[in-house]
C-alpha cells in the first residue's frame, strides 16, 4: 500500500484500512456511509439521465402539439396490445429486481440468482416484443428513410389528410425514443449479467450488496422512462378519428 | 473513532412488493382502457396523471426513496424533477404562445 508507506504506517491509516472487513474501502468510515455514497452516485447519474430523456420528451411534446393529426394517426398505427404487454413485462421485471434486492439483504444466494435471471429473462422478452413491433413498422414503410410511406396511416379515415413530412417527424421521434430506451435495456441486461455472475460466486450478503441495489436503481429508472413512453406514444388518440 | 453505529436498512416484505406490483399492473390496464373512451382533452391529462402515479410508486417503494436515511438522495431527485419541469413548462409556454399552429 503506497499511502501506508508514505505516512510511515501511521495509526490513522491503519485504522482506516478496516482489515476485518475487506468489502469496506479505507476512505469510508463505515458500511452505511459507503452504501449511501454509492447509492447517491447512482442518483446523480439518474439525474443526468432525466435531463437526457427530458430533452427528447420536450421535443416530442412541442411537435405533438404542432402536428397533432399526424401524431394521432401515427400513434393509432402502433400495436396497443404489444405496448400494454411490454409495460406489464417491465413492471414484472421491476418486481423481480425489488425481490432480488430483498434476497441479497437477507443473504439468500440461490433465490437472488434466480430472481436476477428472471429479470434478465423479462428484459429479453421486452426487447423481443419491441423487435416484433419494429419489424411491423419496417414492413409498413414507417421507418423514416427514402422508402417512407405515410399513405397507409389514414386507412381508418380516408378524409384524414396526412402530411408525410409531419408523419416522418412522429416516426423519427418514435424510433429515437424507443431506440435509446432499448439501448438502455441492453446495457441493463449487460449489467445484470455481471451482477448475476457475482451473486452466483457468492459475493453478496447482508453485509455487502451495494452493486445489486444500485443496478436495481438503474433498472427501475429505465422502467419509469417506459411508463411515460407508453401513454405518450401509444395512447395519444385511441378514440379514433 | 467512535464505534460504528449501523442504521438498519429497510427490507420490504415480499407481500408488500407483490402488492406494489399488482397496483402497477392494474394501473397499466386501466390507462390502456381509459384511452379507448372519449374524454376530449382529458384523455392526455388522465394518461399522464396515471403515469405519474405509477412512476411515483416505483420511486418511493421499489427505489426505496421513502425509507432512505440519506437526505441528499431526495435533494438530487427533487432538483432533477424541478429541472425537468422548468424545461417542459417554459418550452411549451413559449411554443404555445408564439407558434400559431
mmCIF file of C-alpha atoms in Angstrom:
data_model
loop_
_atom_site.group_PDB
_atom_site.id
_atom_site.type_symbol
_atom_site.label_atom_id
_atom_site.label_comp_id
_atom_site.label_asym_id
_atom_site.label_seq_id
_atom_site.Cartn_x
_atom_site.Cartn_y
_atom_site.Cartn_z
ATOM 1 C CA UNK A 1 0.000 0.000 0.000
ATOM 2 C CA UNK A 2 1.698 3.175 -1.149
ATOM 3 C CA UNK A 3 -0.229 5.525 1.153
ATOM 4 C CA UNK A 4 0.813 3.492 4.144
ATOM 5 C CA UNK A 5 4.468 3.628 3.134
ATOM 6 C CA UNK A 6 4.388 7.400 2.618
ATOM 7 C CA UNK A 7 2.903 8.076 6.051
ATOM 8 C CA UNK A 8 5.218 5.594 7.701
ATOM 9 C CA UNK A 9 2.373 3.340 8.840
ATOM 10 C CA UNK A 10 0.668 5.972 10.978
ATOM 11 C CA UNK A 11 -2.075 4.640 13.265
ATOM 12 C CA UNK A 12 -4.661 6.759 11.461
ATOM 13 C CA UNK A 13 -4.065 4.987 8.150
ATOM 14 C CA UNK A 14 -4.003 1.575 9.775
ATOM 15 C CA UNK A 15 -7.282 2.287 11.479
ATOM 16 C CA UNK A 16 -8.885 3.258 8.168
ATOM 17 C CA UNK A 17 -7.959 0.073 6.413
ATOM 18 C CA UNK A 18 -10.696 -1.998 8.082
ATOM 19 C CA UNK A 19 -8.719 -5.201 7.801
ATOM 20 C CA UNK A 20 -11.550 -7.151 9.368
ATOM 21 C CA UNK A 21 -13.950 -6.117 6.583
ATOM 22 C CA UNK A 22 -12.480 -6.491 3.103
ATOM 23 C CA UNK A 23 -15.588 -5.059 1.400
ATOM 24 C CA UNK A 24 -15.250 -1.715 3.235
ATOM 25 C CA UNK A 25 -12.949 0.732 1.382
ATOM 26 C CA UNK A 26 -10.468 2.616 3.573
ATOM 27 C CA UNK A 27 -11.845 6.088 2.759
ATOM 28 C CA UNK A 28 -15.265 5.348 4.278
ATOM 29 C CA UNK A 29 -15.975 5.425 7.993
ATOM 30 C CA UNK A 30 -18.442 2.535 7.955
ATOM 31 C CA UNK A 31 -20.562 0.330 5.719
ATOM 32 C CA UNK A 32 -23.608 2.623 5.930
ATOM 33 C CA UNK A 33 -21.624 5.625 4.701
ATOM 34 C CA UNK A 34 -20.134 3.570 1.865
ATOM 35 C CA UNK A 35 -23.566 2.296 0.826
ATOM 36 C CA UNK A 36 -25.129 5.767 0.938
ATOM 37 C CA UNK A 37 -22.280 7.240 -1.123
ATOM 38 C CA UNK A 38 -22.662 4.568 -3.821
ATOM 39 C CA UNK A 39 -26.437 4.996 -3.929
ATOM 40 C CA UNK A 40 -26.113 8.793 -4.108
ATOM 41 C CA UNK A 41 -23.670 8.436 -7.007
ATOM 42 C CA UNK A 42 -26.266 6.405 -8.912
ATOM 43 C CA UNK A 43 -28.947 9.006 -8.133
ATOM 44 C CA UNK A 44 -26.714 11.758 -9.563
ATOM 45 C CA UNK A 45 -26.287 9.670 -12.705
ATOM 46 C CA UNK A 46 -30.051 9.156 -12.926
ATOM 47 C CA UNK A 47 -30.427 12.962 -12.601
ATOM 48 C CA UNK A 48 -28.338 13.380 -15.764
ATOM 49 C CA UNK A 49 -30.420 10.647 -17.407
ATOM 50 C CA UNK A 50 -33.607 12.568 -16.601
ATOM 51 C CA UNK A 51 -32.141 15.574 -18.415
ATOM 52 C CA UNK A 52 -31.045 13.377 -21.336
ATOM 53 C CA UNK A 53 -34.502 11.850 -21.849
ATOM 54 C CA UNK A 54 -36.158 15.161 -20.850
ATOM 55 C CA UNK A 55 -34.743 16.907 -23.935
ATOM 56 C CA UNK A 56 -36.255 14.281 -26.233
ATOM 57 C CA UNK A 57 -39.587 14.296 -24.394
ATOM 58 C CA UNK A 58 -39.667 18.092 -24.725
ATOM 59 C CA UNK A 59 -39.017 17.933 -28.493
ATOM 60 C CA UNK A 60 -41.716 15.267 -28.761
ATOM 61 C CA UNK A 61 -44.308 17.393 -26.872
ATOM 62 C CA UNK A 62 -43.589 20.503 -28.980
ATOM 63 C CA UNK A 63 -44.057 18.605 -32.287
ATOM 64 C CA UNK A 64 -47.045 16.659 -30.962
ATOM 65 C CA UNK A 65 -48.778 19.993 -30.374
ATOM 66 C CA UNK A 66 -47.780 21.390 -33.775
ATOM 67 C CA UNK A 67 -48.605 18.280 -35.898
ATOM 68 C CA UNK A 68 -51.353 16.657 -33.847
ATOM 69 C CA UNK A 69 -53.281 14.868 -36.691
ATOM 70 C CA UNK A 70 -50.159 13.028 -37.918
ATOM 71 C CA UNK A 71 -49.067 12.203 -34.370
ATOM 72 C CA UNK A 72 -52.528 10.824 -33.557
ATOM 73 C CA UNK A 73 -52.600 8.727 -36.756
ATOM 74 C CA UNK A 74 -49.041 7.512 -36.114
ATOM 75 C CA UNK A 75 -49.995 6.559 -32.558
ATOM 76 C CA UNK A 76 -53.020 4.585 -33.828
ATOM 77 C CA UNK A 77 -50.749 2.661 -36.227
ATOM 78 C CA UNK A 78 -48.814 1.277 -33.231
ATOM 79 C CA UNK A 79 -49.917 -2.012 -31.685
ATOM 80 C CA UNK A 80 -51.745 -1.176 -28.432
ATOM 81 C CA UNK A 81 -51.663 -4.796 -27.219
ATOM 82 C CA UNK A 82 -47.884 -5.054 -27.719
ATOM 83 C CA UNK A 83 -47.354 -1.735 -25.905
ATOM 84 C CA UNK A 84 -49.536 -2.745 -22.944
ATOM 85 C CA UNK A 85 -47.912 -6.189 -22.797
ATOM 86 C CA UNK A 86 -44.419 -4.650 -22.781
ATOM 87 C CA UNK A 87 -45.389 -2.250 -19.975
ATOM 88 C CA UNK A 88 -46.595 -5.240 -17.940
ATOM 89 C CA UNK A 89 -43.368 -7.168 -18.736
ATOM 90 C CA UNK A 90 -41.234 -4.258 -17.473
ATOM 91 C CA UNK A 91 -43.322 -3.955 -14.286
ATOM 92 C CA UNK A 92 -42.784 -7.698 -13.685
ATOM 93 C CA UNK A 93 -39.027 -7.161 -14.141
ATOM 94 C CA UNK A 94 -39.128 -4.301 -11.609
ATOM 95 C CA UNK A 95 -40.831 -6.677 -9.147
ATOM 96 C CA UNK A 96 -38.101 -9.312 -9.612
ATOM 97 C CA UNK A 97 -35.454 -6.586 -9.093
ATOM 98 C CA UNK A 98 -37.141 -5.408 -5.869
ATOM 99 C CA UNK A 99 -37.377 -9.029 -4.654
ATOM 100 C CA UNK A 100 -33.716 -9.602 -5.670
ATOM 101 C CA UNK A 101 -32.607 -6.630 -3.536
ATOM 102 C CA UNK A 102 -34.577 -8.157 -0.647
ATOM 103 C CA UNK A 103 -32.979 -11.594 -1.225
ATOM 104 C CA UNK A 104 -29.486 -10.025 -1.197
ATOM 105 C CA UNK A 105 -30.302 -8.119 2.020
ATOM 106 C CA UNK A 106 -31.331 -11.412 3.621
ATOM 107 C CA UNK A 107 -28.368 -13.307 2.160
ATOM 108 C CA UNK A 108 -30.465 -15.843 0.210
ATOM 109 C CA UNK A 109 -27.968 -16.606 -2.533
ATOM 110 C CA UNK A 110 -29.937 -19.143 -4.609
ATOM 111 C CA UNK A 111 -33.106 -17.025 -4.566
ATOM 112 C CA UNK A 112 -31.051 -13.954 -5.518
ATOM 113 C CA UNK A 113 -29.522 -15.690 -8.564
ATOM 114 C CA UNK A 114 -32.952 -16.951 -9.700
ATOM 115 C CA UNK A 115 -34.550 -13.508 -9.363
ATOM 116 C CA UNK A 116 -31.690 -11.854 -11.266
ATOM 117 C CA UNK A 117 -32.056 -14.444 -14.048
ATOM 118 C CA UNK A 118 -35.813 -13.755 -14.124
ATOM 119 C CA UNK A 119 -35.058 -10.037 -14.516
ATOM 120 C CA UNK A 120 -32.777 -10.735 -17.486
ATOM 121 C CA UNK A 121 -35.481 -13.006 -18.954
ATOM 122 C CA UNK A 122 -38.130 -10.231 -18.723
ATOM 123 C CA UNK A 123 -35.654 -7.748 -20.233
ATOM 124 C CA UNK A 124 -35.081 -10.050 -23.220
ATOM 125 C CA UNK A 125 -38.880 -10.568 -23.571
ATOM 126 C CA UNK A 126 -39.334 -6.795 -23.738
ATOM 127 C CA UNK A 127 -36.700 -6.467 -26.486
ATOM 128 C CA UNK A 128 -38.268 -9.366 -28.417
ATOM 129 C CA UNK A 129 -41.729 -7.714 -28.426
ATOM 130 C CA UNK A 130 -40.101 -4.385 -29.354
ATOM 131 C CA UNK A 131 -38.245 -6.086 -32.220
ATOM 132 C CA UNK A 132 -41.512 -7.616 -33.445
ATOM 133 C CA UNK A 133 -43.085 -4.121 -33.458
ATOM 134 C CA UNK A 134 -40.105 -2.568 -35.271
ATOM 135 C CA UNK A 135 -40.328 -5.313 -37.900
ATOM 136 C CA UNK A 136 -44.004 -4.442 -38.472
ATOM 137 C CA UNK A 137 -43.084 -0.770 -38.920
ATOM 138 C CA UNK A 138 -40.359 -1.765 -41.375
ATOM 139 C CA UNK A 139 -42.869 -3.812 -43.406
ATOM 140 C CA UNK A 140 -45.343 -0.885 -43.390
ATOM 141 C CA UNK A 141 -42.630 1.536 -44.621
ATOM 142 C CA UNK A 142 -42.875 3.598 -41.449
ATOM 143 C CA UNK A 143 -39.118 3.852 -40.890
ATOM 144 C CA UNK A 144 -38.270 7.466 -41.839
ATOM 145 C CA UNK A 145 -35.942 6.844 -44.781
ATOM 146 C CA UNK A 146 -36.263 7.111 -48.587
ATOM 147 C CA UNK A 147 -38.934 4.403 -48.621
ATOM 148 C CA UNK A 148 -41.095 6.126 -46.019
ATOM 149 C CA UNK A 149 -44.784 5.932 -46.884
ATOM 150 C CA UNK A 150 -47.479 7.627 -44.796
ATOM 151 C CA UNK A 151 -50.470 6.761 -47.026
ATOM 152 C CA UNK A 152 -51.430 3.575 -45.113
ATOM 153 C CA UNK A 153 -51.690 5.618 -41.887
ATOM 154 C CA UNK A 154 -55.011 7.145 -42.950
ATOM 155 C CA UNK A 155 -56.762 3.861 -43.840
ATOM 156 C CA UNK A 156 -59.191 4.185 -40.896
ATOM 157 C CA UNK A 157 -60.395 7.552 -42.231
ATOM 158 C CA UNK A 158 -59.908 8.371 -45.937
ATOM 159 C CA UNK A 159 -60.868 12.022 -45.318
ATOM 160 C CA UNK A 160 -57.908 12.467 -42.982
ATOM 161 C CA UNK A 161 -55.132 14.476 -44.606
ATOM 162 C CA UNK A 162 -51.698 13.186 -43.614
ATOM 163 C CA UNK A 163 -48.657 15.321 -44.375
ATOM 164 C CA UNK A 164 -45.812 12.794 -44.955
ATOM 165 C CA UNK A 165 -43.197 15.245 -43.639
ATOM 166 C CA UNK A 166 -45.065 15.644 -40.359
ATOM 167 C CA UNK A 167 -45.631 11.887 -40.093
ATOM 168 C CA UNK A 168 -41.903 11.420 -40.641
ATOM 169 C CA UNK A 169 -41.215 13.579 -37.578
ATOM 170 C CA UNK A 170 -43.515 11.384 -35.474
ATOM 171 C CA UNK A 171 -41.704 8.223 -36.541
ATOM 172 C CA UNK A 172 -38.261 9.836 -36.174
ATOM 173 C CA UNK A 173 -39.116 10.705 -32.564
ATOM 174 C CA UNK A 174 -40.708 7.278 -32.052
ATOM 175 C CA UNK A 175 -37.583 5.435 -33.216
ATOM 176 C CA UNK A 176 -35.235 7.793 -31.338
ATOM 177 C CA UNK A 177 -37.149 7.429 -28.051
ATOM 178 C CA UNK A 178 -37.813 3.676 -28.235
ATOM 179 C CA UNK A 179 -34.323 3.068 -29.683
ATOM 180 C CA UNK A 180 -32.495 4.900 -26.889
ATOM 181 C CA UNK A 181 -34.757 3.203 -24.353
ATOM 182 C CA UNK A 182 -33.963 -0.218 -25.878
ATOM 183 C CA UNK A 183 -30.253 0.668 -25.725
ATOM 184 C CA UNK A 184 -30.670 1.329 -22.001
ATOM 185 C CA UNK A 185 -32.375 -2.060 -21.685
ATOM 186 C CA UNK A 186 -29.443 -3.771 -23.445
ATOM 187 C CA UNK A 187 -26.967 -2.012 -21.123
ATOM 188 C CA UNK A 188 -29.159 -3.032 -18.162
ATOM 189 C CA UNK A 189 -29.156 -6.683 -19.271
ATOM 190 C CA UNK A 190 -25.346 -6.493 -19.524
ATOM 191 C CA UNK A 191 -25.062 -5.032 -16.007
ATOM 192 C CA UNK A 192 -27.428 -7.655 -14.608
ATOM 193 C CA UNK A 193 -25.455 -10.466 -16.284
ATOM 194 C CA UNK A 194 -22.334 -9.323 -14.391
ATOM 195 C CA UNK A 195 -24.318 -8.938 -11.139
ATOM 196 C CA UNK A 196 -25.796 -12.429 -11.601
ATOM 197 C CA UNK A 197 -22.309 -13.885 -12.058
ATOM 198 C CA UNK A 198 -21.100 -12.079 -8.908
ATOM 199 C CA UNK A 199 -24.158 -13.316 -6.980
ATOM 200 C CA UNK A 200 -23.565 -16.878 -8.196
ATOM 201 C CA UNK A 201 -19.974 -16.611 -6.912
ATOM 202 C CA UNK A 202 -21.447 -15.666 -3.517
ATOM 203 C CA UNK A 203 -20.157 -12.077 -3.423
ATOM 204 C CA UNK A 204 -23.302 -10.620 -1.833
ATOM 205 C CA UNK A 205 -24.854 -10.969 1.595
ATOM 206 C CA UNK A 206 -26.458 -8.920 4.359
ATOM 207 C CA UNK A 207 -23.121 -7.100 4.890
ATOM 208 C CA UNK A 208 -22.472 -6.145 1.281
ATOM 209 C CA UNK A 209 -24.980 -5.952 -1.570
ATOM 210 C CA UNK A 210 -24.476 -2.397 -2.881
ATOM 211 C CA UNK A 211 -23.990 -3.476 -6.547
ATOM 212 C CA UNK A 212 -27.381 -5.264 -6.538
ATOM 213 C CA UNK A 213 -29.024 -2.191 -5.052
ATOM 214 C CA UNK A 214 -27.579 0.443 -7.415
ATOM 215 C CA UNK A 215 -28.009 -1.759 -10.509
ATOM 216 C CA UNK A 216 -31.622 -2.097 -9.344
ATOM 217 C CA UNK A 217 -31.984 1.703 -9.180
ATOM 218 C CA UNK A 218 -30.851 1.901 -12.818
ATOM 219 C CA UNK A 219 -33.305 -0.828 -13.870
ATOM 220 C CA UNK A 220 -36.243 0.870 -12.104
ATOM 221 C CA UNK A 221 -35.327 4.154 -13.811
ATOM 222 C CA UNK A 222 -35.432 2.538 -17.268
ATOM 223 C CA UNK A 223 -38.839 1.116 -16.282
ATOM 224 C CA UNK A 224 -40.056 4.634 -15.355
ATOM 225 C CA UNK A 225 -38.946 6.001 -18.755
ATOM 226 C CA UNK A 226 -41.146 3.366 -20.404
ATOM 227 C CA UNK A 227 -44.038 4.176 -18.024
ATOM 228 C CA UNK A 228 -44.052 7.644 -19.660
ATOM 229 C CA UNK A 229 -43.256 6.466 -23.210
ATOM 230 C CA UNK A 230 -46.250 4.099 -23.204
ATOM 231 C CA UNK A 231 -49.028 6.749 -22.821
ATOM 232 C CA UNK A 232 -47.151 9.355 -24.875
ATOM 233 C CA UNK A 233 -46.534 7.103 -27.892
ATOM 234 C CA UNK A 234 -49.349 4.517 -27.814
ATOM 235 C CA UNK A 235 -52.256 6.328 -26.157
ATOM 236 C CA UNK A 236 -52.349 9.760 -27.848
ATOM 237 C CA UNK A 237 -55.606 9.259 -29.666
ATOM 238 C CA UNK A 238 -57.161 5.822 -29.452
ATOM 239 C CA UNK A 239 -60.736 7.122 -29.726
ATOM 240 C CA UNK A 240 -60.463 7.065 -33.496
ATOM 241 C CA UNK A 241 -60.898 9.949 -35.923
ATOM 242 C CA UNK B 1 -13.030 6.916 16.241
ATOM 243 C CA UNK B 2 -16.415 6.404 17.706
ATOM 244 C CA UNK B 3 -17.843 2.927 17.442
ATOM 245 C CA UNK B 4 -19.765 2.354 14.246
ATOM 246 C CA UNK B 5 -23.456 2.618 14.871
ATOM 247 C CA UNK B 6 -25.068 0.852 11.917
ATOM 248 C CA UNK B 7 -28.514 2.016 10.975
ATOM 249 C CA UNK B 8 -30.559 -0.962 9.940
ATOM 250 C CA UNK B 9 -31.537 -0.912 6.298
ATOM 251 C CA UNK B 10 -35.168 -1.096 5.298
ATOM 252 C CA UNK B 11 -36.167 -4.517 3.971
ATOM 253 C CA UNK B 12 -39.553 -4.598 2.223
ATOM 254 C CA UNK B 13 -41.583 -7.752 2.747
ATOM 255 C CA UNK B 14 -42.323 -9.971 -0.251
ATOM 256 C CA UNK B 15 -46.053 -9.427 0.162
ATOM 257 C CA UNK B 16 -45.632 -5.659 0.049
ATOM 258 C CA UNK B 17 -43.554 -5.905 -3.157
ATOM 259 C CA UNK B 18 -46.282 -8.068 -4.741
ATOM 260 C CA UNK B 19 -48.936 -5.537 -3.677
ATOM 261 C CA UNK B 20 -46.991 -2.719 -5.398
ATOM 262 C CA UNK B 21 -46.698 -4.946 -8.486
ATOM 263 C CA UNK B 22 -50.469 -5.583 -8.511
ATOM 264 C CA UNK B 23 -51.218 -1.844 -8.255
ATOM 265 C CA UNK B 24 -48.824 -1.062 -11.136
ATOM 266 C CA UNK B 25 -50.243 -3.817 -13.380
ATOM 267 C CA UNK B 26 -53.806 -2.683 -12.575
ATOM 268 C CA UNK B 27 -52.941 0.936 -13.416
ATOM 269 C CA UNK B 28 -51.383 -0.168 -16.730
ATOM 270 C CA UNK B 29 -54.540 -1.931 -17.921
ATOM 271 C CA UNK B 30 -56.688 0.895 -16.521
ATOM 272 C CA UNK B 31 -54.817 3.531 -18.544
ATOM 273 C CA UNK B 32 -54.978 1.402 -21.726
ATOM 274 C CA UNK B 33 -58.745 1.001 -21.244
ATOM 275 C CA UNK B 34 -59.400 4.692 -20.450
ATOM 276 C CA UNK B 35 -57.539 5.668 -23.646
ATOM 277 C CA UNK B 36 -60.299 3.987 -25.700
ATOM 278 C CA UNK B 37 -63.011 6.159 -24.085
ATOM 279 C CA UNK B 38 -63.598 9.650 -25.465
ATOM 280 C CA UNK B 39 -62.855 12.177 -22.728
ATOM 281 C CA UNK B 40 -61.857 15.007 -25.061
ATOM 282 C CA UNK B 41 -58.765 16.856 -23.869
ATOM 283 C CA UNK B 42 -58.849 14.946 -20.574
ATOM 284 C CA UNK B 43 -57.553 11.755 -22.237
ATOM 285 C CA UNK B 44 -54.000 13.120 -22.246
ATOM 286 C CA UNK B 45 -54.308 14.568 -18.743
ATOM 287 C CA UNK B 46 -55.640 11.294 -17.275
ATOM 288 C CA UNK B 47 -52.966 9.227 -19.095
ATOM 289 C CA UNK B 48 -50.134 11.452 -17.800
ATOM 290 C CA UNK B 49 -51.653 11.549 -14.297
ATOM 291 C CA UNK B 50 -51.763 7.730 -14.124
ATOM 292 C CA UNK B 51 -48.174 7.541 -15.500
ATOM 293 C CA UNK B 52 -47.006 9.993 -12.815
ATOM 294 C CA UNK B 53 -48.736 7.959 -10.083
ATOM 295 C CA UNK B 54 -47.047 4.788 -11.344
ATOM 296 C CA UNK B 55 -43.631 6.484 -11.550
ATOM 297 C CA UNK B 56 -44.040 7.888 -8.007
ATOM 298 C CA UNK B 57 -44.933 4.437 -6.646
ATOM 299 C CA UNK B 58 -41.830 2.919 -8.296
ATOM 300 C CA UNK B 59 -39.581 5.716 -6.952
ATOM 301 C CA UNK B 60 -40.979 5.631 -3.408
ATOM 302 C CA UNK B 61 -41.313 1.894 -2.810
ATOM 303 C CA UNK B 62 -39.197 -0.026 -5.350
ATOM 304 C CA UNK B 63 -36.329 2.501 -5.310
ATOM 305 C CA UNK B 64 -36.664 2.857 -1.503
ATOM 306 C CA UNK B 65 -36.733 6.682 -1.528
ATOM 307 C CA UNK B 66 -39.431 6.578 1.165
ATOM 308 C CA UNK B 67 -37.076 4.703 3.516
ATOM 309 C CA UNK B 68 -33.687 6.236 2.729
ATOM 310 C CA UNK B 69 -31.749 7.871 5.576
ATOM 311 C CA UNK B 70 -29.664 9.839 3.065
ATOM 312 C CA UNK B 71 -31.308 13.253 2.669
ATOM 313 C CA UNK B 72 -29.114 14.086 -0.328
ATOM 314 C CA UNK B 73 -30.917 11.404 -2.371
ATOM 315 C CA UNK B 74 -34.171 13.301 -2.003
ATOM 316 C CA UNK B 75 -32.413 16.599 -2.795
ATOM 317 C CA UNK B 76 -30.975 15.164 -6.035
ATOM 318 C CA UNK B 77 -34.335 13.688 -7.046
ATOM 319 C CA UNK B 78 -36.268 16.906 -6.355
ATOM 320 C CA UNK B 79 -33.622 19.006 -8.171
ATOM 321 C CA UNK B 80 -33.744 16.725 -11.231
ATOM 322 C CA UNK B 81 -37.552 16.742 -11.416
ATOM 323 C CA UNK B 82 -37.632 20.516 -10.888
ATOM 324 C CA UNK B 83 -35.141 20.996 -13.740
ATOM 325 C CA UNK B 84 -37.220 18.735 -15.997
ATOM 326 C CA UNK B 85 -40.383 20.737 -15.198
ATOM 327 C CA UNK B 86 -38.553 24.012 -15.968
ATOM 328 C CA UNK B 87 -37.526 22.598 -19.345
ATOM 329 C CA UNK B 88 -41.004 21.298 -20.234
ATOM 330 C CA UNK B 89 -43.156 24.138 -18.821
ATOM 331 C CA UNK B 90 -41.067 27.034 -20.150
ATOM 332 C CA UNK B 91 -40.586 25.436 -23.598
ATOM 333 C CA UNK B 92 -44.267 24.586 -24.001
ATOM 334 C CA UNK B 93 -45.352 28.006 -22.697
ATOM 335 C CA UNK B 94 -43.101 29.589 -25.315
ATOM 336 C CA UNK B 95 -44.276 27.426 -28.222
ATOM 337 C CA UNK B 96 -47.959 27.652 -27.349
ATOM 338 C CA UNK B 97 -47.917 31.472 -27.262
ATOM 339 C CA UNK B 98 -45.600 32.255 -30.184
ATOM 340 C CA UNK B 99 -46.188 29.456 -32.671
ATOM 341 C CA UNK B 100 -49.655 29.842 -34.085
ATOM 342 C CA UNK B 101 -50.340 26.213 -35.097
#
